[in-house]
Structures are given as structure tokens and as C-alpha cells.
PDB file of C-alpha atoms and ligand atoms in Angstrom:
ATOM      1  CA  MET L   1      25.276  59.444 130.902  1.00 52.00           C
ATOM      2  CA  ARG L   2      22.920  58.089 128.705  1.00 54.00           C
ATOM      3  CA  SER L   3      22.883  61.455 127.098  1.00 60.00           C
ATOM      4  CA  THR L   4      26.565  60.874 126.780  1.00 63.00           C
ATOM      5  CA  LEU L   5      26.202  57.740 124.795  1.00 67.00           C
ATOM      6  CA  LEU L   6      23.708  59.155 123.003  1.00 65.00           C
ATOM      7  CA  LEU L   7      26.899  62.146 122.023  1.00 60.00           C
ATOM      8  CA  ASN L   8      29.640  59.366 121.072  1.00 66.00           C
ATOM      9  CA  THR L   9      27.227  57.997 118.539  1.00 69.00           C
ATOM     10  CA  VAL L  10      26.396  61.244 117.239  1.00 66.00           C
ATOM     11  CA  ASN L  11      30.068  62.092 117.035  1.00 69.00           C
ATOM     12  CA  SER L  12      30.833  58.843 115.883  1.00 73.00           C
ATOM     13  CA  TRP L  13      29.054  58.846 112.885  1.00 75.00           C
ATOM     14  CA  GLN L  14      29.665  62.271 112.287  1.00 72.00           C
ATOM     15  CA  LYS L  15      33.186  60.949 111.302  1.00 72.00           C
ATOM     16  CA  LYS L  16      31.869  58.124 109.508  1.00 74.00           C
ATOM     17  CA  LEU L  17      29.668  60.387 107.147  1.00 74.00           C
ATOM     18  CA  PHE L  18      32.000  62.894 106.706  1.00 70.00           C
ATOM     19  CA  TYR L  19      35.354  60.387 106.062  1.00 72.00           C
ATOM     20  CA  TRP L  20      32.821  58.839 102.932  1.00 74.00           C
ATOM     21  CA  HIS L  21      32.145  62.433 101.843  1.00 70.00           C
ATOM     22  CA  ARG L  22      35.716  62.818 101.760  1.00 69.00           C
ATOM     23  CA  ARG L  23      36.653  59.200 100.091  1.00 70.00           C
ATOM     24  CA  SER L  24      33.533  60.476  98.091  1.00 72.00           C
ATOM     25  CA  ARG L  25      35.637  63.117  95.946  1.00 68.00           C
ATOM     26  CA  LEU L  26      38.658  60.215  94.393  1.00 69.00           C
ATOM     27  CA  LEU L  27      35.357  59.005  92.497  1.00 73.00           C
ATOM     28  CA  LEU L  28      33.238  61.318  92.032  1.00 76.00           C
ATOM     29  CA  PRO L  29      34.859  63.433  88.671  1.00 77.00           C
ATOM     30  CA  GLY L  30      35.342  67.019  89.249  1.00 83.00           C
ATOM     31  CA  SER L  31      36.971  70.576  88.457  1.00 89.00           C
ATOM     32  CA  CYS L  32      39.394  72.792  90.255  1.00 93.00           C
ATOM     33  CA  LEU L  33      38.452  75.455  91.271  1.00 93.00           C
ATOM     34  CA  ILE L  34      40.910  78.233  90.441  1.00 93.00           C
ATOM     35  CA  CYS L  35      41.152  77.101  86.687  1.00 94.00           C
ATOM     36  CA  LEU L  36      38.450  74.896  86.036  1.00 93.00           C
ATOM     37  CA  GLN L  37      39.268  72.368  84.417  1.00 92.00           C
ATOM     38  CA  PRO L  38      38.347  68.673  85.168  1.00 90.00           C
ATOM     39  CA  LEU L  39      40.356  66.178  87.149  1.00 87.00           C
ATOM     40  CA  MET L  40      39.660  63.094  89.531  1.00 81.00           C
ATOM     41  CA  ALA L  41      40.857  63.746  93.271  1.00 81.00           C
ATOM     42  CA  GLU L  42      41.280  64.175  96.260  1.00 79.00           C
ATOM     43  CA  ARG L  43      41.159  67.715  96.436  1.00 85.00           C
ATOM     44  CA  ASP L  44      39.586  70.096  94.338  1.00 89.00           C
ATOM     45  CA  LEU L  45      42.461  72.272  92.970  1.00 92.00           C
ATOM     46  CA  CYS L  46      45.104  70.873  90.064  1.00 92.00           C
ATOM     47  CA  LEU L  47      48.649  69.936  91.054  1.00 92.00           C
ATOM     48  CA  ALA L  48      49.186  73.383  87.949  1.00 93.00           C
ATOM     49  CA  CYS L  49      47.562  75.420  90.735  1.00 94.00           C
ATOM     50  CA  ILE L  50      49.214  73.450  93.634  1.00 92.00           C
ATOM     51  CA  LYS L  51      52.685  75.135  92.619  1.00 92.00           C
ATOM     52  CA  GLN L  52      51.256  78.481  92.532  1.00 91.00           C
ATOM     53  CA  LEU L  53      49.166  79.729  95.913  1.00 94.00           C
ATOM     54  CA  PRO L  54      50.770  82.261  97.160  1.00 95.00           C
ATOM     55  CA  ALA L  55      52.636  80.889 100.998  1.00 95.00           C
ATOM     56  CA  ASN L  56      54.139  82.492 103.398  1.00 95.00           C
ATOM     57  CA  SER L  57      57.733  81.634 103.431  1.00 90.00           C
ATOM     58  CA  HIS L  58      58.827  83.912 104.787  1.00 92.00           C
ATOM     59  CA  CYS L  59      57.673  85.161 107.792  1.00 95.00           C
ATOM     60  CA  CYS L  60      57.469  86.182 112.047  1.00 95.00           C
ATOM     61  CA  GLN L  61      57.788  83.178 113.996  1.00 94.00           C
ATOM     62  CA  PHE L  62      55.174  84.433 116.251  1.00 96.00           C
ATOM     63  CA  CYS L  63      52.548  86.245 113.853  1.00 96.00           C
ATOM     64  CA  ALA L  64      53.082  85.899 110.244  1.00 96.00           C
ATOM     65  CA  SER L  65      53.199  89.633 109.363  1.00 94.00           C
ATOM     66  CA  THR L  66      55.842  88.299 105.471  1.00 93.00           C
ATOM     67  CA  LEU L  67      59.252  89.794 106.241  1.00 94.00           C
ATOM     68  CA  PRO L  68      61.445  90.543 103.055  1.00 90.00           C
ATOM     69  CA  ALA L  69      63.618  86.739 102.842  1.00 85.00           C
ATOM     70  CA  GLU L  70      66.473  88.357 104.151  1.00 86.00           C
ATOM     71  CA  HIS L  71      65.133  89.643 107.848  1.00 86.00           C
ATOM     72  CA  GLN L  72      67.126  87.577 110.267  1.00 88.00           C
ATOM     73  CA  PRO L  73      66.436  87.077 112.961  1.00 90.00           C
ATOM     74  CA  PRO L  74      62.368  86.001 111.225  1.00 93.00           C
ATOM     75  CA  ILE L  75      60.879  88.306 113.829  1.00 94.00           C
ATOM     76  CA  CYS L  76      58.522  91.123 113.086  1.00 94.00           C
ATOM     77  CA  ARG L  77      59.784  94.658 114.819  1.00 93.00           C
ATOM     78  CA  PRO L  78      56.418  95.139 116.702  1.00 92.00           C
ATOM     79  CA  CYS L  79      57.017  91.511 117.223  1.00 94.00           C
ATOM     80  CA  PHE L  80      60.344  92.163 118.913  1.00 92.00           C
ATOM     81  CA  LYS L  81      58.861  94.945 121.443  1.00 93.00           C
ATOM     82  CA  SER L  82      55.885  94.206 122.083  1.00 92.00           C
ATOM     83  CA  PRO L  83      55.265  90.879 122.196  1.00 92.00           C
ATOM     84  CA  ALA L  84      51.268  89.867 120.939  1.00 95.00           C
ATOM     85  CA  ALA L  85      49.023  88.071 123.685  1.00 97.00           C
ATOM     86  CA  PHE L  86      49.222  85.005 121.091  1.00 98.00           C
ATOM     87  CA  ASP L  87      51.618  82.577 121.325  1.00 97.00           C
ATOM     88  CA  LYS L  88      51.805  82.031 117.950  1.00 96.00           C
ATOM     89  CA  VAL L  89      50.101  82.223 114.202  1.00 97.00           C
ATOM     90  CA  LEU L  90      49.692  79.759 112.021  1.00 97.00           C
ATOM     91  CA  ALA L  91      48.585  80.793 108.130  1.00 96.00           C
ATOM     92  CA  ALA L  92      50.348  78.608 105.584  1.00 95.00           C
ATOM     93  CA  TRP L  93      48.914  80.926 102.780  1.00 96.00           C
ATOM     94  CA  LEU L  94      49.021  84.807 102.378  1.00 97.00           C
ATOM     95  CA  TYR L  95      45.495  86.301 101.612  1.00 97.00           C
ATOM     96  CA  LYS L  96      46.676  87.149  97.060  1.00 96.00           C
ATOM     97  CA  PRO L  97      44.251  86.140  93.901  1.00 94.00           C
ATOM     98  CA  PRO L  98      43.650  84.380  92.881  1.00 92.00           C
ATOM     99  CA  TYR L  99      44.173  81.732  96.544  1.00 95.00           C
ATOM    100  CA  SER L 100      41.439  85.295  98.541  1.00 96.00           C
ATOM    101  CA  GLN L 101      38.897  84.921  95.990  1.00 95.00           C
ATOM    102  CA  LEU L 102      38.533  81.546  97.442  1.00 95.00           C
ATOM    103  CA  VAL L 103      38.261  82.559 100.535  1.00 96.00           C
ATOM    104  CA  TRP L 104      36.350  85.221  99.761  1.00 96.00           C
ATOM    105  CA  GLU L 105      33.218  83.193  98.245  1.00 95.00           C
ATOM    106  CA  PHE L 106      33.839  80.322 101.239  1.00 95.00           C
ATOM    107  CA  LYS L 107      33.558  83.119 103.914  1.00 94.00           C
ATOM    108  CA  TYR L 108      30.541  85.466 101.797  1.00 92.00           C
ATOM    109  CA  THR L 109      28.337  83.152  99.263  1.00 92.00           C
ATOM    110  CA  GLN L 110      29.355  79.790 101.535  1.00 91.00           C
ATOM    111  CA  ASN L 111      30.651  78.582  98.848  1.00 92.00           C
ATOM    112  CA  LEU L 112      31.877  74.675 100.381  1.00 90.00           C
ATOM    113  CA  ALA L 113      33.739  73.243  97.488  1.00 89.00           C
ATOM    114  CA  ALA L 114      35.978  76.758  98.537  1.00 94.00           C
ATOM    115  CA  GLY L 115      35.290  76.159 102.345  1.00 94.00           C
ATOM    116  CA  TYR L 116      36.444  71.683 102.166  1.00 91.00           C
ATOM    117  CA  LEU L 117      39.826  73.003 100.087  1.00 93.00           C
ATOM    118  CA  LEU L 118      40.316  75.402 102.889  1.00 95.00           C
ATOM    119  CA  LEU L 119      40.164  72.963 106.150  1.00 94.00           C
ATOM    120  CA  ASP L 120      42.438  70.658 104.111  1.00 92.00           C
ATOM    121  CA  LEU L 121      45.200  73.776 103.587  1.00 94.00           C
ATOM    122  CA  LEU L 122      45.117  73.932 107.191  1.00 96.00           C
ATOM    123  CA  PHE L 123      44.347  70.164 108.555  1.00 94.00           C
ATOM    124  CA  ASP L 124      47.898  69.968 106.023  1.00 92.00           C
ATOM    125  CA  ALA L 125      49.984  72.806 108.269  1.00 92.00           C
ATOM    126  CA  LEU L 126      48.195  71.118 111.515  1.00 93.00           C
ATOM    127  CA  LYS L 127      50.013  67.813 110.517  1.00 90.00           C
ATOM    128  CA  ASN L 128      53.879  70.394 110.183  1.00 82.00           C
ATOM    129  CA  ASN L 129      53.091  71.918 114.041  1.00 86.00           C
ATOM    130  CA  SER L 130      54.533  68.755 117.074  1.00 85.00           C
ATOM    131  CA  LYS L 131      51.995  71.204 119.103  1.00 92.00           C
ATOM    132  CA  THR L 132      49.222  69.162 120.657  1.00 95.00           C
ATOM    133  CA  TYR L 133      45.665  71.097 121.771  1.00 98.00           C
ATOM    134  CA  ASP L 134      43.224  70.628 124.688  1.00 98.00           C
ATOM    135  CA  TYR L 135      41.178  72.634 122.421  1.00 98.00           C
ATOM    136  CA  LEU L 136      39.938  74.024 119.147  1.00 98.00           C
ATOM    137  CA  VAL L 137      37.975  77.574 119.411  1.00 98.00           C
ATOM    138  CA  VAL L 138      37.041  79.871 117.450  1.00 98.00           C
ATOM    139  CA  ILE L 139      36.538  84.167 117.136  1.00 96.00           C
ATOM    140  CA  PRO L 140      33.483  84.968 117.821  1.00 94.00           C
ATOM    141  CA  GLY L 141      31.497  86.283 114.824  1.00 91.00           C
ATOM    142  CA  GLN L 142      28.846  89.712 114.629  1.00 86.00           C
ATOM    143  CA  LYS L 143      24.408  88.157 114.679  1.00 86.00           C
ATOM    144  CA  LYS L 144      24.008  90.760 112.312  1.00 86.00           C
ATOM    145  CA  ARG L 145      26.793  88.918 109.341  1.00 85.00           C
ATOM    146  CA  ILE L 146      26.884  85.549 110.204  1.00 87.00           C
ATOM    147  CA  LYS L 147      22.393  86.757 110.171  1.00 87.00           C
ATOM    148  CA  GLU L 148      23.676  88.316 106.345  1.00 86.00           C
ATOM    149  CA  ARG L 149      25.977  85.678 105.564  1.00 86.00           C
ATOM    150  CA  GLY L 150      23.615  82.860 106.877  1.00 86.00           C
ATOM    151  CA  TYR L 151      26.477  80.401 108.436  1.00 89.00           C
ATOM    152  CA  HIS L 152      29.292  81.643 110.292  1.00 94.00           C
ATOM    153  CA  ALA L 153      33.019  80.603 107.861  1.00 95.00           C
ATOM    154  CA  PRO L 154      35.661  80.635 111.020  1.00 96.00           C
ATOM    155  CA  SER L 155      32.626  78.233 112.674  1.00 96.00           C
ATOM    156  CA  TRP L 156      32.058  75.649 109.627  1.00 95.00           C
ATOM    157  CA  LEU L 157      35.970  75.271 109.539  1.00 96.00           C
ATOM    158  CA  ALA L 158      36.495  74.274 113.562  1.00 97.00           C
ATOM    159  CA  LYS L 159      33.918  71.798 113.357  1.00 94.00           C
ATOM    160  CA  ARG L 160      35.306  69.579 110.768  1.00 93.00           C
ATOM    161  CA  LEU L 161      38.996  70.566 111.911  1.00 95.00           C
ATOM    162  CA  ALA L 162      37.777  68.889 114.668  1.00 94.00           C
ATOM    163  CA  LEU L 163      36.818  65.929 113.541  1.00 91.00           C
ATOM    164  CA  LEU L 164      39.871  65.286 110.924  1.00 90.00           C
ATOM    165  CA  THR L 165      42.023  65.793 114.663  1.00 93.00           C
ATOM    166  CA  GLY L 166      40.799  64.983 117.045  1.00 92.00           C
ATOM    167  CA  ILE L 167      40.996  67.582 118.961  1.00 96.00           C
ATOM    168  CA  PRO L 168      37.810  69.265 120.257  1.00 96.00           C
ATOM    169  CA  PHE L 169      35.677  72.433 119.466  1.00 96.00           C
ATOM    170  CA  GLN L 170      34.391  74.327 122.286  1.00 96.00           C
ATOM    171  CA  LYS L 171      32.291  75.883 120.622  1.00 94.00           C
ATOM    172  CA  ASN L 172      31.662  78.757 123.637  1.00 94.00           C
ATOM    173  CA  GLY L 173      34.552  78.496 124.860  1.00 97.00           C
ATOM    174  CA  LEU L 174      34.600  82.599 123.019  1.00 97.00           C
ATOM    175  CA  LYS L 175      32.297  85.175 123.674  1.00 96.00           C
ATOM    176  CA  ARG L 176      31.340  88.203 121.676  1.00 94.00           C
ATOM    177  CA  ILE L 177      30.183  90.299 124.611  1.00 93.00           C
ATOM    178  CA  LYS L 178      30.424  93.669 122.245  1.00 86.00           C
ATOM    179  CA  ASP L 179      30.066  93.783 118.028  1.00 81.00           C
ATOM    180  CA  ILE L 180      32.693  96.340 116.841  1.00 79.00           C
ATOM    181  CA  THR L 181      32.811  98.937 113.821  1.00 73.00           C
ATOM    182  CA  SER L 182      33.570  97.811 111.056  1.00 73.00           C
ATOM    183  CA  GLN L 183      38.131  98.042 110.776  1.00 72.00           C
ATOM    184  CA  GLN L 184      38.413  99.198 107.859  1.00 72.00           C
ATOM    185  CA  ASP L 185      37.785 103.015 108.020  1.00 77.00           C
ATOM    186  CA  LEU L 186      39.960 103.698 111.180  1.00 82.00           C
ATOM    187  CA  ASP L 187      43.862 103.631 111.798  1.00 83.00           C
ATOM    188  CA  ARG L 188      46.347 101.853 112.488  1.00 81.00           C
ATOM    189  CA  LYS L 189      46.596 102.595 116.304  1.00 84.00           C
ATOM    190  CA  ASN L 190      42.373 102.521 116.579  1.00 85.00           C
ATOM    191  CA  ARG L 191      42.117  99.246 114.607  1.00 86.00           C
ATOM    192  CA  TRP L 192      44.197  97.975 117.443  1.00 86.00           C
ATOM    193  CA  LEU L 193      43.019  98.958 119.424  1.00 88.00           C
ATOM    194  CA  ASN L 194      38.896  98.361 118.405  1.00 87.00           C
ATOM    195  CA  PRO L 195      38.637  94.680 119.270  1.00 90.00           C
ATOM    196  CA  GLN L 196      39.521  95.664 123.046  1.00 91.00           C
ATOM    197  CA  GLY L 197      37.075  93.839 125.763  1.00 91.00           C
ATOM    198  CA  ALA L 198      34.806  92.368 122.701  1.00 92.00           C
ATOM    199  CA  PHE L 199      35.310  88.766 123.810  1.00 96.00           C
ATOM    200  CA  GLN L 200      34.486  86.767 127.066  1.00 97.00           C
ATOM    201  CA  ALA L 201      36.512  83.429 127.368  1.00 97.00           C
ATOM    202  CA  SER L 202      34.624  80.123 129.424  1.00 97.00           C
ATOM    203  CA  GLU L 203      36.248  79.398 132.760  1.00 97.00           C
ATOM    204  CA  ALA L 204      37.123  75.964 131.335  1.00 97.00           C
ATOM    205  CA  MET L 205      39.846  77.486 129.673  1.00 97.00           C
ATOM    206  CA  ALA L 206      41.714  77.549 132.085  1.00 98.00           C
ATOM    207  CA  GLY L 207      44.853  75.604 132.622  1.00 98.00           C
ATOM    208  CA  LYS L 208      44.686  74.208 128.909  1.00 98.00           C
ATOM    209  CA  HIS L 209      46.485  74.977 125.037  1.00 98.00           C
ATOM    210  CA  LEU L 210      44.246  76.194 123.149  1.00 98.00           C
ATOM    211  CA  LEU L 211      44.059  76.907 119.434  1.00 98.00           C
ATOM    212  CA  LEU L 212      42.692  79.397 117.932  1.00 98.00           C
ATOM    213  CA  LEU L 213      40.840  79.738 114.456  1.00 98.00           C
ATOM    214  CA  ASP L 214      40.530  82.635 112.454  1.00 97.00           C
ATOM    215  CA  ASP L 215      39.644  82.411 108.857  1.00 95.00           C
ATOM    216  CA  VAL L 216      41.740  85.419 107.940  1.00 96.00           C
ATOM    217  CA  ILE L 217      44.606  87.419 109.858  1.00 95.00           C
ATOM    218  CA  THR L 218      44.408  91.170 108.580  1.00 91.00           C
ATOM    219  CA  THR L 219      45.709  93.103 111.171  1.00 90.00           C
ATOM    220  CA  GLY L 220      45.799  90.201 113.481  1.00 93.00           C
ATOM    221  CA  ALA L 221      44.227  92.671 116.979  1.00 94.00           C
ATOM    222  CA  SER L 222      41.293  90.190 117.096  1.00 94.00           C
ATOM    223  CA  VAL L 223      43.055  87.367 117.249  1.00 97.00           C
ATOM    224  CA  HIS L 224      46.060  89.015 119.628  1.00 97.00           C
ATOM    225  CA  TRP L 225      42.588  91.102 122.510  1.00 97.00           C
ATOM    226  CA  ALA L 226      40.834  86.561 122.401  1.00 97.00           C
ATOM    227  CA  ALA L 227      44.295  85.053 122.992  1.00 98.00           C
ATOM    228  CA  HIS L 228      44.222  88.098 126.174  1.00 98.00           C
ATOM    229  CA  GLU L 229      41.203  87.288 127.369  1.00 98.00           C
ATOM    230  CA  LEU L 230      41.817  83.805 127.567  1.00 98.00           C
ATOM    231  CA  LYS L 231      45.070  84.106 129.529  1.00 98.00           C
ATOM    232  CA  GLN L 232      43.146  86.166 131.434  1.00 97.00           C
ATOM    233  CA  LYS L 233      41.177  82.678 132.179  1.00 97.00           C
ATOM    234  CA  GLY L 234      44.006  81.797 132.740  1.00 98.00           C
ATOM    235  CA  ALA L 235      44.768  79.161 129.441  1.00 98.00           C
ATOM    236  CA  THR L 236      48.514  77.575 129.681  1.00 98.00           C
ATOM    237  CA  SER L 237      49.324  79.087 125.915  1.00 98.00           C
ATOM    238  CA  VAL L 238      47.342  80.144 122.456  1.00 98.00           C
ATOM    239  CA  ASP L 239      48.307  79.421 118.732  1.00 98.00           C
ATOM    240  CA  VAL L 240      46.589  80.958 116.335  1.00 98.00           C
ATOM    241  CA  ILE L 241      45.845  79.073 112.534  1.00 98.00           C
ATOM    242  CA  ALA L 242      44.619  81.072 110.548  1.00 98.00           C
ATOM    243  CA  ALA L 243      43.568  79.912 106.286  1.00 97.00           C
ATOM    244  CA  ALA L 244      45.292  83.190 104.927  1.00 97.00           C
ATOM    245  CA  LYS L 245      46.844  85.904 106.664  1.00 97.00           C
ATOM    246  CA  THR L 246      47.499  89.239 104.217  1.00 94.00           C
ATOM    247  CA  ALA L 247      50.077  90.818 103.121  1.00 84.00           C
ATOM    248  CA  ILE L 248      50.588  94.544 104.785  1.00 68.00           C
TER     249      ILE L 248
HETATM  250 ZN1   ZN K 301      43.911  74.035  88.087  1.00 61.63          ZN
HETATM  251 ZN1   ZN K 302      55.016  89.390 114.488  1.00 61.63          ZN
END
């Protein structure tokens, strides 16, 4: 009882601090993260650069893979033939320069200004989505890589997205039980199969509507096998949200 009270107090202070951190950006001068122009705005991105962000507007309604503008219905061939385990992917932006540079700096060099911008863009994507979720979970990182980079980018985003949206972040919703070999040297089929069996879901996921967060989605294999495991444990639905989708 006492620990619940303490936890609620900590959460409430975290929310207040987070709110004031966001407000402070309206009062302190900053610069656009892409063109470096000075600006005073809640976001570190000028209007001209916002307009040039690579929108993933013509994409598959399930996996968010890019489709030709004339492709109807908006469903890619793989999803048509054999749907993935997740219900849908929300990935509003493509992993293309200069946006990809920001994602890369956040992920590999802890550029937190870029992180806050990605957080705002994820929040925008959720505002346009009417579905409600019980829990937010992340694709767990590999211990060795977290140690090298000093942190786990998807967890950093998830903690703050939980404060913005009120969707509770379940840190242990998914655990990694197997490190996988680098996807880069594998062919298409083995890239898809490589993350199979890498995750273990918590029993607490049963009967829940989940939002699964990852930073960048490339083949979609990791989110597919993670969603597969969550559904094996009884999750009712698994939608995926990502800061960027590679155009493959
Ligand atoms: Zn700019
Ligand atoms: Zn698809």
C-alpha cells in the first residue's frame, strides 16, 4: 500500500517535470535540428524542414511498407498472401535523409534533442489513431549493444510516450531470451526467420490490447516474432509504432 502511494507520487512528479521540460522549449532559444537555423518553438524543427520530412503516405495498411501511389487496395503482396502476427504498423515517416540522420544520431550517439523530436512525431501519429491500448511494450535490446551505446533508444522513447499518452509502459512485457546474429549478412528468408524464438512475453499480456514500440522497422521480422510471442501468451491485439520505416 505504502509502496503504491510512493510510486504514484513519483509518477506524478515525473509528469510535472516532463511537462515543464517541454514548456521550457518555448522560452529558451534553440535551433532547427536539420538546417540549424535559430528558432523559438516547442519543437527543434523549423516549418520549412517539417514540410520536407519524408512522409510514408502511400503504404500498406497492415505493415506500412511503401507502395506505389496507384496500388489498390493498399495492401502489399506479402500481407495479402500471409498476414504478419501484428495487427498493423504505425510508421508515419520514412528512414530517408535528412530525417534518417536524426534517427541515427538518437539511436547511436544519444542525441536527446533528436529523441524529443521523434517522441513528438510518435505522439502525433497516435493522435490520428482512434484505438486505445492497455499497455505499451518495447522490442527489448541486446545486452551487448545497450552496453556499447549506453542506453536503449526504444525504452527511452516508451517511458516518455507513456507520460504523454497515459498508456502504462510495461518494461517487462517482453524479454529477450536469445541474442541474434546481425541481420545485415543474411538473405531475405533468413532475415525473416532470424528473430524467431528471441523473445519471451509476460503472462500479464493475456487479454490486453498492446502497442509495441521500436525505433526503426526494416524487414518487420522482429516486430512480427515479438507480436507472435505476445499473441501466444494471449494478447488480444498488437499494433506496432515506429519512428521510421525503411523504404525497401
Ligand atoms: Zn530547418
Ligand atoms: Zn504489408
